[in-house]
mmCIF file of C-alpha atoms in Angstrom:
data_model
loop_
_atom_site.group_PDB
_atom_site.id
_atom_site.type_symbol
_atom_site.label_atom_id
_atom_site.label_comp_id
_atom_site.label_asym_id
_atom_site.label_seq_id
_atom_site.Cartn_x
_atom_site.Cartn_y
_atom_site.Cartn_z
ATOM 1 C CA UNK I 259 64.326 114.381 131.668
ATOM 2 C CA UNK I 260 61.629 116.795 130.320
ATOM 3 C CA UNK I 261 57.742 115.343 130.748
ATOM 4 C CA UNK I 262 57.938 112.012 131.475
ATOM 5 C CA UNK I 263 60.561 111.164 128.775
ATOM 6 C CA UNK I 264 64.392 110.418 129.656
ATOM 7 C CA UNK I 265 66.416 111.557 125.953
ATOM 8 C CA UNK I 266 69.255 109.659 128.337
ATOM 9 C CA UNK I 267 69.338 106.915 130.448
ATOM 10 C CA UNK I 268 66.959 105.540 132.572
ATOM 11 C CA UNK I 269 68.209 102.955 135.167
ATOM 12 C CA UNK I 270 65.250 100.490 137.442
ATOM 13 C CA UNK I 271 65.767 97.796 139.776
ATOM 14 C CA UNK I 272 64.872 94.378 139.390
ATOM 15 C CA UNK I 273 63.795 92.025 141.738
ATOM 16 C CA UNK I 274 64.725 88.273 141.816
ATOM 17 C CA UNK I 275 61.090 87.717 140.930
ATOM 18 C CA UNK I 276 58.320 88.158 137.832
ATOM 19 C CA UNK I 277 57.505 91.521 137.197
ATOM 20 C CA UNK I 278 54.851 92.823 134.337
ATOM 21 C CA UNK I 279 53.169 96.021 133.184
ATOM 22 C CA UNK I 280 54.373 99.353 133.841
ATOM 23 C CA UNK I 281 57.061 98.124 136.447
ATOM 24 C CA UNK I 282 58.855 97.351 133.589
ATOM 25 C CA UNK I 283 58.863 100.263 131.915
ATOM 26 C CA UNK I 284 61.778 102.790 130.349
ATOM 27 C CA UNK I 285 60.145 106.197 129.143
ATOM 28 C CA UNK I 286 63.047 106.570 127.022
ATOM 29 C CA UNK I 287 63.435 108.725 123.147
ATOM 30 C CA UNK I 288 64.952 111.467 121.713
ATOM 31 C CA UNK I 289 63.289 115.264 121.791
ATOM 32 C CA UNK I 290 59.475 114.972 122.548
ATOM 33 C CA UNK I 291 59.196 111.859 121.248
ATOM 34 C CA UNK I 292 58.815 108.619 123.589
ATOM 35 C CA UNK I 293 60.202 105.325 122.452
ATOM 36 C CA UNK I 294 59.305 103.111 125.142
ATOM 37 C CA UNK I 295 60.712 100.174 126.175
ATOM 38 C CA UNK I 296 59.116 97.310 128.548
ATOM 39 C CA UNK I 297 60.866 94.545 130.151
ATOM 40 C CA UNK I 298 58.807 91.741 132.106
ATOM 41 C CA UNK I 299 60.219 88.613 133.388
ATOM 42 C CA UNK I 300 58.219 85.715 133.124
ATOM 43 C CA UNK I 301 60.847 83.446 134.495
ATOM 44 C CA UNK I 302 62.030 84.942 137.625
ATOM 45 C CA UNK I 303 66.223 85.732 137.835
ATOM 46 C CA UNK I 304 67.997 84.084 140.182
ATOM 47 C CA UNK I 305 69.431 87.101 141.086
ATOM 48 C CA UNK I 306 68.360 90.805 141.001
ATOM 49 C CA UNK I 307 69.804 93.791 140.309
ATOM 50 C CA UNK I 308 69.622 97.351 138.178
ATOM 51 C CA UNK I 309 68.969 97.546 133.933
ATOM 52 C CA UNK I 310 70.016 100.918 132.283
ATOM 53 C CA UNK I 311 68.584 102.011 128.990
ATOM 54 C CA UNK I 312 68.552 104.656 126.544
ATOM 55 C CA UNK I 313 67.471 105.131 123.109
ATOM 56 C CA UNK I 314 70.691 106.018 120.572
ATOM 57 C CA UNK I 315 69.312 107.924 117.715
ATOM 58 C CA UNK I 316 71.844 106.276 115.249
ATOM 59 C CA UNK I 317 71.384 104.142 112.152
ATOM 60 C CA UNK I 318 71.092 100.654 113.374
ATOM 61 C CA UNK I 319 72.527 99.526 110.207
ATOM 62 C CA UNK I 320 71.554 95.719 108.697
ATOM 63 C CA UNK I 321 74.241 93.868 109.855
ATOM 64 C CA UNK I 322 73.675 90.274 109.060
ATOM 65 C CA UNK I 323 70.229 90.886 107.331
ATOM 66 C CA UNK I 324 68.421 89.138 106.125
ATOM 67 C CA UNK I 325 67.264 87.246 108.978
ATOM 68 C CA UNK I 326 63.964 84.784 108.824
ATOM 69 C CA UNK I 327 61.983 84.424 111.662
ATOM 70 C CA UNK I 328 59.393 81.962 110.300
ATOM 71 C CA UNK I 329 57.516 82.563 107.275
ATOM 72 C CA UNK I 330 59.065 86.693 107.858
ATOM 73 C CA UNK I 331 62.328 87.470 106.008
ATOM 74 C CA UNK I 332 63.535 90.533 107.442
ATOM 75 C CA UNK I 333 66.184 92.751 105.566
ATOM 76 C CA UNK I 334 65.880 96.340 106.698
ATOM 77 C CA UNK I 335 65.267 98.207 110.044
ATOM 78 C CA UNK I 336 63.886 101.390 111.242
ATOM 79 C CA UNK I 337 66.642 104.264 110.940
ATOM 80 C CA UNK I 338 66.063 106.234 113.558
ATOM 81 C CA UNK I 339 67.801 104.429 115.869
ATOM 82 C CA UNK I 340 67.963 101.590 118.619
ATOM 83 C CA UNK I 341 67.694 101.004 121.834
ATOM 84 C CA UNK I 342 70.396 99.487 124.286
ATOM 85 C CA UNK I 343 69.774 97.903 127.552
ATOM 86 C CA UNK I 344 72.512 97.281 130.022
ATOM 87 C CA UNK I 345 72.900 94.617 133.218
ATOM 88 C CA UNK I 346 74.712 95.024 135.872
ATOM 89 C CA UNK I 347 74.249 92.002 138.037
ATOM 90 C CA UNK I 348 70.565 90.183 136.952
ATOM 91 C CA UNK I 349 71.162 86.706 137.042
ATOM 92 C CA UNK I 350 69.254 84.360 134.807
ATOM 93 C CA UNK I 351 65.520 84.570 133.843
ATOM 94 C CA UNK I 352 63.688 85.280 130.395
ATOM 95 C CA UNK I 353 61.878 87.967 129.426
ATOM 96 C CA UNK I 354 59.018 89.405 126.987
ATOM 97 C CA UNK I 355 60.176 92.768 125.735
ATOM 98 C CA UNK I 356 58.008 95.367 124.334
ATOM 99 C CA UNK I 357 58.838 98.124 122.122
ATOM 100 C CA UNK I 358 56.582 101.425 121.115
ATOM 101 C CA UNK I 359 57.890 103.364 118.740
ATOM 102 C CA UNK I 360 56.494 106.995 118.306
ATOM 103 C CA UNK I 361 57.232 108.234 115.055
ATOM 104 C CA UNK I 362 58.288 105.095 112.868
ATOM 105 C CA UNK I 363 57.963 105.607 109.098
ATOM 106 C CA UNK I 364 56.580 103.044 106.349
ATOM 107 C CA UNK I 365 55.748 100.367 108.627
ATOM 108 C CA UNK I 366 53.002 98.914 106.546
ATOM 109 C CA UNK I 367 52.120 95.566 107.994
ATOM 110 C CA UNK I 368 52.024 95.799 112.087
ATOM 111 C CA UNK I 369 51.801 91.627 112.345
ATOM 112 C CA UNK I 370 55.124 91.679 110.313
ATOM 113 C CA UNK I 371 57.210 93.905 112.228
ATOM 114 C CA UNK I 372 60.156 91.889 114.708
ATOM 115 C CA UNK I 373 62.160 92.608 117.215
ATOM 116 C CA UNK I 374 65.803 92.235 116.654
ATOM 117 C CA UNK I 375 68.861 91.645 119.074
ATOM 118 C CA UNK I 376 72.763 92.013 118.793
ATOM 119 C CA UNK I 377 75.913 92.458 121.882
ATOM 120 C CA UNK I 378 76.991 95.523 120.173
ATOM 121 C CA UNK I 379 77.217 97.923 117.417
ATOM 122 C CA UNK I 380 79.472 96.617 115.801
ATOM 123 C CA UNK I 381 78.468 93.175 115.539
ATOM 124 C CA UNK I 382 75.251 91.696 113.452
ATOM 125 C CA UNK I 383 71.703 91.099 114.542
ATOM 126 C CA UNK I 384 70.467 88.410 115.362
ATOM 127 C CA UNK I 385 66.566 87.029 116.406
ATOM 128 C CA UNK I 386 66.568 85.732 120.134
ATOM 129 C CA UNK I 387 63.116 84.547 121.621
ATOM 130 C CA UNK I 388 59.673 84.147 119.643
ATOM 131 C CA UNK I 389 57.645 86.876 118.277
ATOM 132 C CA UNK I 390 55.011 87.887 120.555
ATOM 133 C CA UNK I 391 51.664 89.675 119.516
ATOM 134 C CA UNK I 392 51.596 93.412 118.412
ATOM 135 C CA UNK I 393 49.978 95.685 119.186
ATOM 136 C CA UNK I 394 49.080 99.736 118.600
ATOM 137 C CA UNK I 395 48.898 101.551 115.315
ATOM 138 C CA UNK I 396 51.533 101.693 111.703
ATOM 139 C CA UNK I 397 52.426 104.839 113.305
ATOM 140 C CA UNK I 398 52.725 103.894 116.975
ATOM 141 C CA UNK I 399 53.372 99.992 116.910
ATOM 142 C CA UNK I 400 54.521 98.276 120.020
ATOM 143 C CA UNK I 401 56.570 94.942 118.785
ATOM 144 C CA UNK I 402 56.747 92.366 120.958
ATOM 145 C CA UNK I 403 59.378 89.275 121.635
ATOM 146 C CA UNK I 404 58.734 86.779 124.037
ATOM 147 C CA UNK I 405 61.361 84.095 126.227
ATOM 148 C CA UNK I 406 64.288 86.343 125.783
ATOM 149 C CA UNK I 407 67.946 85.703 127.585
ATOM 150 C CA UNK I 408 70.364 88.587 128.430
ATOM 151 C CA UNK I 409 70.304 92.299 127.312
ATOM 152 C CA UNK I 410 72.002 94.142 124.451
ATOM 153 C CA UNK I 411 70.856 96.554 121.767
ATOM 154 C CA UNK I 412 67.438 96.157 119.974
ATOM 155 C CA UNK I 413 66.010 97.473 116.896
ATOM 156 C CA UNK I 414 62.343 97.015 114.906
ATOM 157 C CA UNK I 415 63.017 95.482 112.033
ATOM 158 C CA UNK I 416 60.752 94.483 108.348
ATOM 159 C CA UNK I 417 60.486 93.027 105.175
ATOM 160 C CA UNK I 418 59.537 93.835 102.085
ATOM 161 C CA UNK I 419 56.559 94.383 103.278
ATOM 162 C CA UNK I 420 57.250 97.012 105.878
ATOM 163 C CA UNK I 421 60.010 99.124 104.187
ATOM 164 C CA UNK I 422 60.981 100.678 107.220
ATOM 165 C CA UNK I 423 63.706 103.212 106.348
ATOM 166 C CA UNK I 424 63.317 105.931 103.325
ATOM 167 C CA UNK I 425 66.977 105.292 102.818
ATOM 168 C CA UNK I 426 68.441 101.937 104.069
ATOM 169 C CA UNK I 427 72.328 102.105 104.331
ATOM 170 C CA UNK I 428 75.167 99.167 105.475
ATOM 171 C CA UNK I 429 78.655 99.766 105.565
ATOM 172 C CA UNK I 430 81.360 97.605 104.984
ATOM 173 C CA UNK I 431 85.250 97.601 105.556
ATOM 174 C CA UNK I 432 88.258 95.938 105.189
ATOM 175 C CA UNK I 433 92.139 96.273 105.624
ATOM 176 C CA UNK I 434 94.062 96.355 102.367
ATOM 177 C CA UNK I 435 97.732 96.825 102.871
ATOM 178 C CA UNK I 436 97.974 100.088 104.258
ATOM 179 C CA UNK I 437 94.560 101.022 103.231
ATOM 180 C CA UNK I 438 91.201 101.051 104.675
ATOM 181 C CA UNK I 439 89.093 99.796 101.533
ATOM 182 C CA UNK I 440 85.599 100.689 102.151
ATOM 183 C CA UNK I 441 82.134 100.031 100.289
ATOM 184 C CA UNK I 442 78.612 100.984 100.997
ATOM 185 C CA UNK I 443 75.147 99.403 99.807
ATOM 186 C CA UNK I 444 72.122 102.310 99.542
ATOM 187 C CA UNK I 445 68.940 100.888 99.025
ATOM 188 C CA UNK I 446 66.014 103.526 97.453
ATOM 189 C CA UNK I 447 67.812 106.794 97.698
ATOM 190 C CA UNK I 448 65.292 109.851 97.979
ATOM 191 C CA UNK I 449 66.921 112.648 98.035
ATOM 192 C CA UNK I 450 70.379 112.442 99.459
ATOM 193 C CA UNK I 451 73.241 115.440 98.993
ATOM 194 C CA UNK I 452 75.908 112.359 99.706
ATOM 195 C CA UNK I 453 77.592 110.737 102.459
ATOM 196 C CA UNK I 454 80.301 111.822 105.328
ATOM 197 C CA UNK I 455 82.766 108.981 106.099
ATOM 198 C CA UNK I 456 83.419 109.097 109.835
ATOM 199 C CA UNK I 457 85.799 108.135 111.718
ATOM 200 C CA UNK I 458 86.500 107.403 115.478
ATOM 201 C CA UNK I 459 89.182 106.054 117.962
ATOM 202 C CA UNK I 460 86.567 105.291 120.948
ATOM 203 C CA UNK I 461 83.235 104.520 118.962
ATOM 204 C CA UNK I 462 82.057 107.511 119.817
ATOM 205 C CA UNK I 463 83.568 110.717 119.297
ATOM 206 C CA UNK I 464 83.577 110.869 115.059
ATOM 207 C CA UNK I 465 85.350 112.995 112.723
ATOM 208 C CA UNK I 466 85.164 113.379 109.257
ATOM 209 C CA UNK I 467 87.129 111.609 106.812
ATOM 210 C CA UNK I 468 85.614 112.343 103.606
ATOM 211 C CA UNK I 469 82.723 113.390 101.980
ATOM 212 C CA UNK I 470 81.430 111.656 98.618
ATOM 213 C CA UNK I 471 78.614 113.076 96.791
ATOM 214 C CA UNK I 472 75.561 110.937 96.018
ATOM 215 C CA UNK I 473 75.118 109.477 92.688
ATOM 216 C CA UNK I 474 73.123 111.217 89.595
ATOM 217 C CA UNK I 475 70.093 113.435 91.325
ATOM 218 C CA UNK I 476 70.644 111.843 94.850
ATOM 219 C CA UNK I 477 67.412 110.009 93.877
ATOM 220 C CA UNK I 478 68.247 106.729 93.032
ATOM 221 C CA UNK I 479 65.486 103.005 93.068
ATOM 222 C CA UNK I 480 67.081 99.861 93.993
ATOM 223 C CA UNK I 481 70.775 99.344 95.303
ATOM 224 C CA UNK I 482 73.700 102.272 94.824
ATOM 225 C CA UNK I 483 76.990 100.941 95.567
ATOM 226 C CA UNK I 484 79.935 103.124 96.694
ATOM 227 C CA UNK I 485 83.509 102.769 97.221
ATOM 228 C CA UNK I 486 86.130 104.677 99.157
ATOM 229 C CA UNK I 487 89.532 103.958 100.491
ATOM 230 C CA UNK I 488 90.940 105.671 103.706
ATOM 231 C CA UNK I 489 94.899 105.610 103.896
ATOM 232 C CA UNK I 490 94.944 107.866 107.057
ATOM 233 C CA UNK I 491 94.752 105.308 109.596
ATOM 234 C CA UNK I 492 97.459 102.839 109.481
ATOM 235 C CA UNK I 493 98.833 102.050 112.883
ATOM 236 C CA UNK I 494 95.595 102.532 115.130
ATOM 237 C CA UNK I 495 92.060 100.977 115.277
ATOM 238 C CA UNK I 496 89.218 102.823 113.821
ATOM 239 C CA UNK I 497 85.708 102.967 113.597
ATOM 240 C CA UNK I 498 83.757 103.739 110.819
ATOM 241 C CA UNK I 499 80.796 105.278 110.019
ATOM 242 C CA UNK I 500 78.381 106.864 107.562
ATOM 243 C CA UNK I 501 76.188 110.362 108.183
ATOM 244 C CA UNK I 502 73.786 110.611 104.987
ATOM 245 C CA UNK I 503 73.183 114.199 104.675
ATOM 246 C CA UNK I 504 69.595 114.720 102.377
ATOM 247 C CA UNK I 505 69.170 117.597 100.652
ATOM 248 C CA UNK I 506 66.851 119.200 102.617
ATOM 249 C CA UNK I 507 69.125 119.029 105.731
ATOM 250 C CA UNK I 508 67.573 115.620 107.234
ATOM 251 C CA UNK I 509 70.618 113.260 108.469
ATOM 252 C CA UNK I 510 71.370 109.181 109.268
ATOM 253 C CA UNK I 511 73.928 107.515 110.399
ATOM 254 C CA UNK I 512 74.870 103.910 109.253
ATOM 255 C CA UNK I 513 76.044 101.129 110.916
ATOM 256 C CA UNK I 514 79.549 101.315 112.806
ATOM 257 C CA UNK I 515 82.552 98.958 111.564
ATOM 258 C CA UNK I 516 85.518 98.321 113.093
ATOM 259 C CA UNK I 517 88.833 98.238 111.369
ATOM 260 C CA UNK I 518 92.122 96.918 113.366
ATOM 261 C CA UNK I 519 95.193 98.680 112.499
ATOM 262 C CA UNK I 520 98.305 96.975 111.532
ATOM 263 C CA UNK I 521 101.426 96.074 113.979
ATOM 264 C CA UNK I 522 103.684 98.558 112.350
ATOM 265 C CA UNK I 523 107.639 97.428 112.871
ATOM 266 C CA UNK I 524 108.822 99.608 110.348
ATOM 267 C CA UNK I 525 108.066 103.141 109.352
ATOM 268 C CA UNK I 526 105.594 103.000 107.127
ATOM 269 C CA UNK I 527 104.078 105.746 104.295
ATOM 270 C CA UNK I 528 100.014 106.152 104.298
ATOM 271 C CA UNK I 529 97.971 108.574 102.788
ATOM 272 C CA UNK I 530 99.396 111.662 100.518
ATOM 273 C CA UNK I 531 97.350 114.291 100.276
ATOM 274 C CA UNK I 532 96.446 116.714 98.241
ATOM 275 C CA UNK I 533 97.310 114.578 95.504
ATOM 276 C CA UNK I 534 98.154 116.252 92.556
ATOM 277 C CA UNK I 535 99.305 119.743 95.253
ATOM 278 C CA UNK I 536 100.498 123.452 94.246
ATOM 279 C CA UNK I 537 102.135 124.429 97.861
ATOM 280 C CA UNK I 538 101.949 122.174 100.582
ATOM 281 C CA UNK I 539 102.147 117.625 100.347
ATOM 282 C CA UNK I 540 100.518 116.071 103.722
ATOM 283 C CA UNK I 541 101.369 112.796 104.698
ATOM 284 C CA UNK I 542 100.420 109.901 107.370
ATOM 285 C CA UNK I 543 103.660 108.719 108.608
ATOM 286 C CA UNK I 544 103.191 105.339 111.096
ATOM 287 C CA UNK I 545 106.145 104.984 113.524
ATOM 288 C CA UNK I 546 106.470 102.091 115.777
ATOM 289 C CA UNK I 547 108.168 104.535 118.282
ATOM 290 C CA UNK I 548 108.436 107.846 118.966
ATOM 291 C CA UNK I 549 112.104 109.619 117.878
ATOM 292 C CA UNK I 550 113.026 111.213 114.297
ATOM 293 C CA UNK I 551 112.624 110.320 110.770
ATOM 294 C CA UNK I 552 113.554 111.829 107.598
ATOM 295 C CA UNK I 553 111.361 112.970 105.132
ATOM 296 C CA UNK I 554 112.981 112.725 101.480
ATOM 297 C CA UNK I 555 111.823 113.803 98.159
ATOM 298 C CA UNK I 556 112.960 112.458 95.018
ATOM 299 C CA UNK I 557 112.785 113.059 90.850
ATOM 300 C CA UNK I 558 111.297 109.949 89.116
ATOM 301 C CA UNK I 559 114.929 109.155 88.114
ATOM 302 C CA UNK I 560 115.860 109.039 92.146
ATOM 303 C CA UNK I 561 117.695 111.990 92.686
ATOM 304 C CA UNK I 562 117.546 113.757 95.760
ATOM 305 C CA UNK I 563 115.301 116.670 95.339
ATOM 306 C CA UNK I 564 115.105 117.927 99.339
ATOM 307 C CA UNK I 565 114.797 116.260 102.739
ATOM 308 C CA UNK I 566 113.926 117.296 106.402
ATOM 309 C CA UNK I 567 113.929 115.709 109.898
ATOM 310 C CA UNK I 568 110.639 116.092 111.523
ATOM 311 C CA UNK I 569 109.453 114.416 114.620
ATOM 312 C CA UNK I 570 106.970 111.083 115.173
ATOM 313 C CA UNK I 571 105.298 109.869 118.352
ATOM 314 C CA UNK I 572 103.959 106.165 118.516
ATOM 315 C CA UNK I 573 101.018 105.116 115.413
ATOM 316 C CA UNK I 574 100.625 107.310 112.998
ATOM 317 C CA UNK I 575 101.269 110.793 112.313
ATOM 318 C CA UNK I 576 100.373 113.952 110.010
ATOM 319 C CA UNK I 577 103.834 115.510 108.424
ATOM 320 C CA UNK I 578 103.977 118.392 106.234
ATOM 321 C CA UNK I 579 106.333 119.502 103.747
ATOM 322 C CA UNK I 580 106.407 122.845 101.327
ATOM 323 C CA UNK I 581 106.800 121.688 97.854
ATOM 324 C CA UNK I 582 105.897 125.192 96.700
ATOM 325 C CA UNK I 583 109.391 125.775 94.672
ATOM 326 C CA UNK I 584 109.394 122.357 93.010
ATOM 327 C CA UNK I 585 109.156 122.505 89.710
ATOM 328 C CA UNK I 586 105.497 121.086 88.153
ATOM 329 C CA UNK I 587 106.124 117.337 87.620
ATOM 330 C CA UNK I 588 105.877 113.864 89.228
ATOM 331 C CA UNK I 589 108.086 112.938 92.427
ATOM 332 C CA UNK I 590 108.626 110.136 95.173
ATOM 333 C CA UNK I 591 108.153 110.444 98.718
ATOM 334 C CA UNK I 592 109.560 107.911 101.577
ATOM 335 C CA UNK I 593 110.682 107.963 105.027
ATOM 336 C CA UNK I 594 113.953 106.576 107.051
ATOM 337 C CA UNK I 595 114.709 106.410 110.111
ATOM 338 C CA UNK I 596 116.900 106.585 112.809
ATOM 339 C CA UNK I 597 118.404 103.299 112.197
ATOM 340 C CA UNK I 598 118.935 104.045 108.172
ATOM 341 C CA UNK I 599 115.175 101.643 107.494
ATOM 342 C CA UNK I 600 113.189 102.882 104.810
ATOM 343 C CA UNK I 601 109.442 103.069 104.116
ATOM 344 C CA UNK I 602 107.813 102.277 101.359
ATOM 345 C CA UNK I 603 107.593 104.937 98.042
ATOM 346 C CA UNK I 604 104.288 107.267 97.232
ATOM 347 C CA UNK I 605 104.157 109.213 94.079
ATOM 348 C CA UNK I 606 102.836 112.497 94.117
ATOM 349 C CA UNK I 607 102.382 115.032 91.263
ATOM 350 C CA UNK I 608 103.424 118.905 91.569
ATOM 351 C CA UNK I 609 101.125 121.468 89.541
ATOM 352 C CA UNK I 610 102.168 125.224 88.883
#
């Protein structure tokens, strides 16, 4: 809390009642910057009780755009973040919500802008309510939604004539076999160094997967379209992410997707990597129990080149093997285990 503005959250109680102005109010944002957000119940709840809000400077991502509310089709939203409103008993009632946002860029047209609602981040927005009147400046709008039910995450969103974000970014996945096949739609690039695939286990502690450079100059009109697949993650869950890195340091984050990971009865063979290698082959090994496996390399013509025991835990696993000696070619990898069940096969090539 520095000044008047909570960069976490900000809790207030609720009364079983109507409430308007200021009583309503959640001095929330990131840094200096206020990004307030006003709640006031025109229809009492039945019950009252405490809402908790903070502003997330993430992506919200356009999951589900476009949307048309009336004679507005929205398909992109302001990137520099959201905000997300939790209940913990309020029964009932509708609400007008009111959102200022310090610091928006390329809002254009303020009667266009909307207010936009989804349960989580990793589901798609959706319009709840009517839009209400704005108000304030293209650099200080407060967007307005009227006769609104139940609280979740909200984001300002536009058309094409409020291009809200410099860079607009959605990310997509699926599960392919044992791989994590991922795409990602950039619309009007300015700029951008490339993109770090993240992933998580919890939705919010990320770590990188990969990072793909952006396409000719990083300065790209219309739609880019990128592709990646992850075989690292077989057995567990993951969320996904995108952090667009521009060249001049400035970073985004994309929407977050959630991937399920597969029931895994056998031992099964992910991701190989390096791949082609000089010294050392990595490999994500998913066990559906803990014990030992063995690791086997063999020629192309299936003769046993070396094997070693190494230890799994349950999901999936990062095993190492020295291939340093091999001579430069083209080999097989699999796993067996204890009960003499064997994974699938993964080339890999050997370099001097």
């Amino acid at each position: 809390y520095v000044d008047g503005l909570f960069t976490g959250k900000f809790a207030r109680w609720f009364a079983a009642s109507t409430n308007a102005s200021i009583s309503g109010d959640f001095p929330v944002g990131k840094g200096s910057i206020c990004k307030n957000a006003r709640v006031e119940f025109t229809t009492a709840p039945t019950k009252g009780g405490t809402l908790t809000a903070e502003f997330i400077a993430t992506a919200p991502g356009t999951g589900g755009m476009p949307l048309t509310d009336g004679a507005v089709t929205l398909n992109n939203d302001a990137n520099d973040g959201f905000w997300r409103i939790d209940n913990d008993t309020i029964t009932g009632g509708n609400y007008t919500i009111s959102i200022t946002d310090s610091g928006i860029v390329n809002a254009q047209t303020l009667a266009t802008l909307r207010l936009i609602k989804r349960p989580s981040n990793t589901t798609n927005w959706t319009l709840d309510g009517v839009a209400g009147t704005n108000t304030g400046t293209l650099l200080k709008p407060t967007v307005v939604r009227t006769g609104v039910a139940g609280f979740s995450e909200f984001a300002i969103a536009g058309g094409s004539d409020n291009l809200l974000p410099s860079t607009s970014m959605t990310l997509r996945g699926d599960k392919a076999g044992n791989s994590n096949q991922f795409n990602w739609a950039v619309l009007n690039e300015i700029s951008v160094k490339g993109y770090e695939l993240q992933r998580s286990a919890d939705s919010r502690n990320f770590e990188a997967v990969i990072f793909v450079n952006a396409k000719g100059s990083g300065t790209n009109a219309g739609t880019v379209i990128y592709n990646y697949a992850d075989n690292s993650s077989i057995y567990n869950d993951g969320y996904y992410r995108l952090k667009q890195v521009s060249k001049d340091g400035n970073i985004a984050y994309s929407n977050v997707v959630l991937i399920k990971g597969l029931k895994v009865n056998n031992v099964t063979l992910g991701n190989v990597f390096p791949n082609p290698t000089r010294d050392v082959i990595n490999m994500i090994v998913a066990s559906p129990k803990s014990g030992s496996v063995v690791v086997t390399i063999t020629d192309m013509s299936g003769k046993l080149i070396n094997r070693q025991t190494k230890s799994v835990a349950t999901g999936d696993n990062t095993l190492s093997m020295n291939v340093n000696t091999l001579a430069a070619g083209n080999y097989l990898l699999s796993v067996i285990d204890l009960a003499g069940k064997k994974s699938n096969v993964v080339s890999f090539v050997k370099t001097n």
